[in-house]
PDB file of C-alpha atoms and ligand atoms in Angstrom:
ATOM      1  CA  MET S1011      50.724  76.244  56.382  1.00  0.00           C
ATOM      2  CA  SER S1012      51.555  72.567  56.831  1.00  0.00           C
ATOM      3  CA  LEU S1013      50.201  69.228  55.779  1.00  0.00           C
ATOM      4  CA  LEU S1014      49.470  67.091  58.869  1.00  0.00           C
ATOM      5  CA  PRO S1015      49.895  63.316  59.084  1.00  0.00           C
ATOM      6  CA  ILE S1016      46.556  61.514  59.332  1.00  0.00           C
ATOM      7  CA  LEU S1017      46.258  58.751  61.905  1.00  0.00           C
ATOM      8  CA  ARG S1018      45.112  55.386  60.556  1.00  0.00           C
ATOM      9  CA  PHE S1019      42.655  52.872  62.097  1.00  0.00           C
ATOM     10  CA  PRO S1020      43.147  50.986  64.372  1.00  0.00           C
ATOM     11  CA  ASP S1021      45.487  53.526  65.968  1.00  0.00           C
ATOM     12  CA  PRO S1022      44.239  53.824  69.573  1.00  0.00           C
ATOM     13  CA  ARG S1023      44.650  57.618  69.524  1.00  0.00           C
ATOM     14  CA  LEU S1024      41.617  57.802  67.239  1.00  0.00           C
ATOM     15  CA  LYS S1025      39.462  56.498  70.116  1.00  0.00           C
ATOM     16  CA  LYS S1026      40.321  59.329  72.523  1.00  0.00           C
ATOM     17  CA  PRO S1027      37.570  62.003  72.875  1.00  0.00           C
ATOM     18  CA  ALA S1028      38.593  65.550  72.088  1.00  0.00           C
ATOM     19  CA  ALA S1029      38.269  68.398  74.603  1.00  0.00           C
ATOM     20  CA  PRO S1030      36.245  71.584  73.986  1.00  0.00           C
ATOM     21  CA  VAL S1031      38.256  74.578  72.757  1.00  0.00           C
ATOM     22  CA  ARG S1032      38.501  77.119  75.622  1.00  0.00           C
ATOM     23  CA  GLU S1033      40.073  79.964  73.654  1.00  0.00           C
ATOM     24  CA  ILE S1034      40.254  80.404  69.895  1.00  0.00           C
ATOM     25  CA  ASP S1035      43.872  81.606  69.903  1.00  0.00           C
ATOM     26  CA  GLU S1036      46.618  81.577  67.241  1.00  0.00           C
ATOM     27  CA  ASN S1037      47.259  77.890  67.891  1.00  0.00           C
ATOM     28  CA  ILE S1038      43.660  76.977  67.055  1.00  0.00           C
ATOM     29  CA  LEU S1039      43.683  79.295  63.989  1.00  0.00           C
ATOM     30  CA  ARG S1040      46.881  77.638  62.738  1.00  0.00           C
ATOM     31  CA  LEU S1041      45.486  74.136  63.431  1.00  0.00           C
ATOM     32  CA  ALA S1042      42.324  74.991  61.432  1.00  0.00           C
ATOM     33  CA  ARG S1043      44.408  76.316  58.506  1.00  0.00           C
ATOM     34  CA  ASP S1044      46.603  73.225  58.518  1.00  0.00           C
ATOM     35  CA  MET S1045      43.588  70.851  58.756  1.00  0.00           C
ATOM     36  CA  ALA S1046      41.929  72.497  55.791  1.00  0.00           C
ATOM     37  CA  GLU S1047      45.114  72.246  53.718  1.00  0.00           C
ATOM     38  CA  THR S1048      45.458  68.584  54.738  1.00  0.00           C
ATOM     39  CA  MET S1049      41.783  67.869  53.893  1.00  0.00           C
ATOM     40  CA  TYR S1050      42.027  69.452  50.438  1.00  0.00           C
ATOM     41  CA  GLU S1051      45.250  67.620  49.689  1.00  0.00           C
ATOM     42  CA  ALA S1052      44.022  64.173  50.842  1.00  0.00           C
ATOM     43  CA  PRO S1053      41.479  64.822  49.163  1.00  0.00           C
ATOM     44  CA  GLY S1054      38.545  64.672  51.464  1.00  0.00           C
ATOM     45  CA  ILE S1055      35.331  66.559  52.260  1.00  0.00           C
ATOM     46  CA  GLY S1056      35.857  66.624  55.985  1.00  0.00           C
ATOM     47  CA  LEU S1057      38.529  66.254  58.690  1.00  0.00           C
ATOM     48  CA  ALA S1058      38.357  66.218  62.504  1.00  0.00           C
ATOM     49  CA  ALA S1059      41.265  67.223  64.713  1.00  0.00           C
ATOM     50  CA  PRO S1060      41.696  63.755  66.388  1.00  0.00           C
ATOM     51  CA  GLN S1061      42.533  62.377  62.960  1.00  0.00           C
ATOM     52  CA  VAL S1062      45.680  64.565  63.024  1.00  0.00           C
ATOM     53  CA  ASP S1063      46.447  63.599  66.646  1.00  0.00           C
ATOM     54  CA  VAL S1064      45.044  66.776  68.171  1.00  0.00           C
ATOM     55  CA  LEU S1065      42.425  66.335  70.917  1.00  0.00           C
ATOM     56  CA  HIS S1066      40.557  69.648  70.343  1.00  0.00           C
ATOM     57  CA  ARG S1067      36.970  69.785  69.074  1.00  0.00           C
ATOM     58  CA  VAL S1068      37.770  71.334  65.710  1.00  0.00           C
ATOM     59  CA  VAL S1069      36.291  70.194  62.377  1.00  0.00           C
ATOM     60  CA  VAL S1070      36.791  71.400  58.774  1.00  0.00           C
ATOM     61  CA  ILE S1071      34.290  70.502  56.034  1.00  0.00           C
ATOM     62  CA  ASP S1072      33.935  71.376  52.360  1.00  0.00           C
ATOM     63  CA  VAL S1073      31.226  69.404  50.468  1.00  0.00           C
ATOM     64  CA  SER S1074      31.132  71.865  47.502  1.00  0.00           C
ATOM     65  CA  ASP S1075      31.935  70.639  43.970  1.00  0.00           C
ATOM     66  CA  THR S1076      34.064  73.797  43.521  1.00  0.00           C
ATOM     67  CA  ARG S1077      36.124  73.050  46.628  1.00  0.00           C
ATOM     68  CA  ASP S1078      35.877  76.670  47.771  1.00  0.00           C
ATOM     69  CA  GLU S1079      33.169  76.617  50.505  1.00  0.00           C
ATOM     70  CA  LEU S1080      35.214  75.812  53.627  1.00  0.00           C
ATOM     71  CA  LEU S1081      33.338  75.395  56.881  1.00  0.00           C
ATOM     72  CA  THR S1082      35.364  75.538  60.084  1.00  0.00           C
ATOM     73  CA  LEU S1083      33.474  74.430  63.181  1.00  0.00           C
ATOM     74  CA  ILE S1084      34.776  74.870  66.730  1.00  0.00           C
ATOM     75  CA  ASN S1085      33.025  72.843  69.478  1.00  0.00           C
ATOM     76  CA  PRO S1086      30.278  71.622  67.140  1.00  0.00           C
ATOM     77  CA  GLU S1087      27.288  69.886  68.733  1.00  0.00           C
ATOM     78  CA  ILE S1088      24.160  68.312  67.171  1.00  0.00           C
ATOM     79  CA  VAL S1089      21.201  70.002  68.814  1.00  0.00           C
ATOM     80  CA  GLU S1090      18.457  68.430  66.605  1.00  0.00           C
ATOM     81  CA  SER S1091      18.324  65.362  64.336  1.00  0.00           C
ATOM     82  CA  GLU S1092      15.516  63.790  62.359  1.00  0.00           C
ATOM     83  CA  GLY S1093      14.781  61.094  59.750  1.00  0.00           C
ATOM     84  CA  LYS S1094      17.114  58.437  58.446  1.00  0.00           C
ATOM     85  CA  GLN S1095      19.421  58.046  55.452  1.00  0.00           C
ATOM     86  CA  THR S1096      21.788  55.258  54.511  1.00  0.00           C
ATOM     87  CA  GLY S1097      24.744  55.892  52.242  1.00  0.00           C
ATOM     88  CA  GLU S1098      28.274  54.629  51.473  1.00  0.00           C
ATOM     89  CA  GLU S1099      30.992  56.182  53.522  1.00  0.00           C
ATOM     90  CA  GLY S1100      34.728  56.186  53.511  1.00  0.00           C
ATOM     91  CA  CYS S1101      37.213  57.762  55.940  1.00  0.00           C
ATOM     92  CA  LEU S1102      40.692  59.276  55.535  1.00  0.00           C
ATOM     93  CA  SER S1103      41.713  57.254  58.611  1.00  0.00           C
ATOM     94  CA  VAL S1104      40.498  53.972  57.064  1.00  0.00           C
ATOM     95  CA  PRO S1105      41.882  54.165  53.494  1.00  0.00           C
ATOM     96  CA  GLY S1106      40.364  51.933  50.864  1.00  0.00           C
ATOM     97  CA  ILE S1107      37.380  50.895  53.004  1.00  0.00           C
ATOM     98  CA  TYR S1108      33.821  51.869  52.001  1.00  0.00           C
ATOM     99  CA  ASP S1109      30.571  50.615  53.468  1.00  0.00           C
ATOM    100  CA  ARG S1110      26.959  51.707  54.052  1.00  0.00           C
ATOM    101  CA  VAL S1111      26.130  53.606  57.223  1.00  0.00           C
ATOM    102  CA  GLU S1112      22.700  54.733  58.585  1.00  0.00           C
ATOM    103  CA  ARG S1113      22.656  58.365  59.668  1.00  0.00           C
ATOM    104  CA  ALA S1114      20.003  60.991  60.466  1.00  0.00           C
ATOM    105  CA  GLU S1115      18.640  62.624  57.294  1.00  0.00           C
ATOM    106  CA  ARG S1116      18.719  66.123  58.772  1.00  0.00           C
ATOM    107  CA  VAL S1117      20.715  67.658  61.621  1.00  0.00           C
ATOM    108  CA  VAL S1118      20.959  71.088  63.272  1.00  0.00           C
ATOM    109  CA  VAL S1119      24.472  71.804  64.512  1.00  0.00           C
ATOM    110  CA  ARG S1120      25.533  74.660  66.821  1.00  0.00           C
ATOM    111  CA  TYR S1121      29.145  75.709  66.784  1.00  0.00           C
ATOM    112  CA  LEU S1122      31.593  78.636  67.014  1.00  0.00           C
ATOM    113  CA  ASP S1123      33.247  80.033  63.911  1.00  0.00           C
ATOM    114  CA  LEU S1124      36.844  81.249  63.785  1.00  0.00           C
ATOM    115  CA  GLU S1125      35.636  84.794  64.622  1.00  0.00           C
ATOM    116  CA  ARG S1126      34.246  83.348  67.869  1.00  0.00           C
ATOM    117  CA  CYS S1127      30.648  83.867  66.671  1.00  0.00           C
ATOM    118  CA  ARG S1128      27.995  81.367  67.753  1.00  0.00           C
ATOM    119  CA  LYS S1129      26.456  79.816  64.608  1.00  0.00           C
ATOM    120  CA  THR S1130      23.727  77.297  63.865  1.00  0.00           C
ATOM    121  CA  ILE S1131      23.555  75.300  60.630  1.00  0.00           C
ATOM    122  CA  ALA S1132      20.691  73.134  59.422  1.00  0.00           C
ATOM    123  CA  ALA S1133      21.892  70.439  57.015  1.00  0.00           C
ATOM    124  CA  ASP S1134      20.567  67.517  55.071  1.00  0.00           C
ATOM    125  CA  GLY S1135      22.010  65.142  52.529  1.00  0.00           C
ATOM    126  CA  LEU S1136      25.855  64.897  52.225  1.00  0.00           C
ATOM    127  CA  LEU S1137      26.550  67.844  54.538  1.00  0.00           C
ATOM    128  CA  ALA S1138      24.412  66.206  57.223  1.00  0.00           C
ATOM    129  CA  VAL S1139      26.300  62.904  56.755  1.00  0.00           C
ATOM    130  CA  CYS S1140      29.656  64.687  56.932  1.00  0.00           C
ATOM    131  CA  LEU S1141      28.745  66.626  60.066  1.00  0.00           C
ATOM    132  CA  GLN S1142      27.709  63.446  61.858  1.00  0.00           C
ATOM    133  CA  HIS S1143      30.809  61.584  60.619  1.00  0.00           C
ATOM    134  CA  GLU S1144      33.127  64.346  61.819  1.00  0.00           C
ATOM    135  CA  ILE S1145      31.480  64.987  65.182  1.00  0.00           C
ATOM    136  CA  GLU S1146      31.755  61.209  65.812  1.00  0.00           C
ATOM    137  CA  HIS S1147      35.512  61.559  65.307  1.00  0.00           C
ATOM    138  CA  LEU S1148      35.513  64.211  68.043  1.00  0.00           C
ATOM    139  CA  ASP S1149      33.899  61.649  70.394  1.00  0.00           C
ATOM    140  CA  GLY S1150      36.605  59.016  69.540  1.00  0.00           C
ATOM    141  CA  ARG S1151      34.355  57.008  67.208  1.00  0.00           C
ATOM    142  CA  ILE S1152      35.030  55.859  63.612  1.00  0.00           C
ATOM    143  CA  PHE S1153      32.404  54.920  60.991  1.00  0.00           C
ATOM    144  CA  VAL S1154      33.557  51.231  60.936  1.00  0.00           C
ATOM    145  CA  GLU S1155      32.041  50.945  64.456  1.00  0.00           C
ATOM    146  CA  HIS S1156      28.637  51.007  62.784  1.00  0.00           C
ATOM    147  CA  LEU S1157      29.606  47.777  60.954  1.00  0.00           C
ATOM    148  CA  SER S1158      29.511  44.200  62.170  1.00  0.00           C
ATOM    149  CA  ARG S1159      32.254  42.798  64.366  1.00  0.00           C
ATOM    150  CA  LEU S1160      33.137  40.472  61.476  1.00  0.00           C
ATOM    151  CA  LYS S1161      33.493  43.335  59.055  1.00  0.00           C
ATOM    152  CA  GLN S1162      35.604  45.273  61.543  1.00  0.00           C
ATOM    153  CA  ALA S1163      37.912  42.244  62.030  1.00  0.00           C
ATOM    154  CA  ARG S1164      38.294  41.867  58.245  1.00  0.00           C
ATOM    155  CA  ILE S1165      39.098  45.592  57.930  1.00  0.00           C
ATOM    156  CA  ARG S1166      41.739  45.363  60.650  1.00  0.00           C
ATOM    157  CA  ALA S1167      43.319  42.322  58.886  1.00  0.00           C
ATOM    158  CA  LYS S1168      43.276  44.086  55.477  1.00  0.00           C
ATOM    159  CA  LEU S1169      44.833  47.350  56.840  1.00  0.00           C
ATOM    160  CA  ALA S1170      47.462  45.313  58.838  1.00  0.00           C
ATOM    161  CA  LYS S1171      48.397  43.413  55.657  1.00  0.00           C
ATOM    162  CA  GLN S1172      48.611  46.739  53.716  1.00  0.00           C
ATOM    163  CA  ALA S1173      50.831  48.225  56.489  1.00  0.00           C
ATOM    164  CA  LYS S1174      53.257  45.215  56.211  1.00  0.00           C
ATOM    165  CA  ILE S1175      53.470  45.607  52.435  1.00  0.00           C
ATOM    166  CA  THR S1176      54.154  49.343  52.650  1.00  0.00           C
ATOM    167  CA  ALA S1177      56.567  49.063  55.643  1.00  0.00           C
TER     168      ALA S1177
HETATM  169  O1  LIG B2059      36.506  62.134  58.364  1.00  0.00           O
HETATM  170  C1  LIG B2059      37.034  61.832  57.302  1.00  0.00           C
HETATM  171  O2  LIG B2059      37.838  60.896  57.154  1.00  0.00           O
HETATM  172  C2  LIG B2059      36.637  62.602  56.075  1.00  0.00           C
HETATM  173  C3  LIG B2059      35.700  61.806  55.279  1.00  0.00           C
HETATM  174  C4  LIG B2059      34.384  62.527  55.449  1.00  0.00           C
HETATM  175  C5  LIG B2059      33.139  61.792  54.901  1.00  0.00           C
HETATM  176  C6  LIG B2059      33.022  60.433  54.917  1.00  0.00           C
HETATM  177  C7  LIG B2059      31.875  59.850  54.462  1.00  0.00           C
HETATM  178  C8  LIG B2059      30.840  60.628  53.976  1.00  0.00           C
HETATM  179  C9  LIG B2059      30.946  61.952  53.973  1.00  0.00           C
HETATM  180  C10 LIG B2059      32.105  62.535  54.445  1.00  0.00           C
HETATM  181  C11 LIG B2059      36.376  61.766  53.927  1.00  0.00           C
HETATM  182  O3  LIG B2059      36.133  62.930  53.253  1.00  0.00           O
HETATM  183  S1  LIG B2059      36.142  60.241  53.121  1.00  0.00           S
HETATM  184  C12 LIG B2059      36.639  60.584  51.534  1.00  0.00           C
HETATM  185  C13 LIG B2059      35.579  61.131  50.689  1.00  0.00           C
HETATM  186  C14 LIG B2059      35.947  61.996  49.676  1.00  0.00           C
HETATM  187  C15 LIG B2059      34.971  62.522  48.876  1.00  0.00           C
HETATM  188  C16 LIG B2059      33.636  62.202  49.046  1.00  0.00           C
HETATM  189  C17 LIG B2059      33.237  61.379  50.050  1.00  0.00           C
HETATM  190  C18 LIG B2059      34.222  60.810  50.905  1.00  0.00           C
HETATM  191 ZN1  LIG B2060      36.561  59.853  58.989  1.00  0.00          ZN
END
């Protein structure tokens, strides 16, 4: 298994939409394993393939406190959503930035698991937030796009300054 480099906002590659997985072959299985290892090491509770510069619709999530309930979703799609919730979010591609985002309270997501079985999950709370956050990544969107233009400009400036310091 390998740790994968995570792209950082405002890298333009994060804005590219990912393509559906046509065949769950060894490459996809390896990608999912490496994404999970990368997520746990970050640490994060979710990771989408575009964040590691791979334009396939693959997401890994683990919102458990014990960090041993890995969900791997191939071609996930939200088929139902209801209610509203607002909570603070962060993103492994936007390090050090946290802000409040409004999401659906409950979602129903259809996806394929690694055994190529069609699955449906109904989620609320943090899992619902994470599913929406990760599926947005698959569509080339990042949570900062929910914020004002002014906040996005300030985030770009802050991350550009950080990049200069660490260069
Ligand atoms: O996509 C990502 O960058 C992973 C996010 C997922 C996430 C963001 C906001 C709310 C829920 C999930 C990272 O896991 S952000 C880091 C983090 C770590 C622990 C708890 C919450 C957020
Ligand atoms: Zn993210």
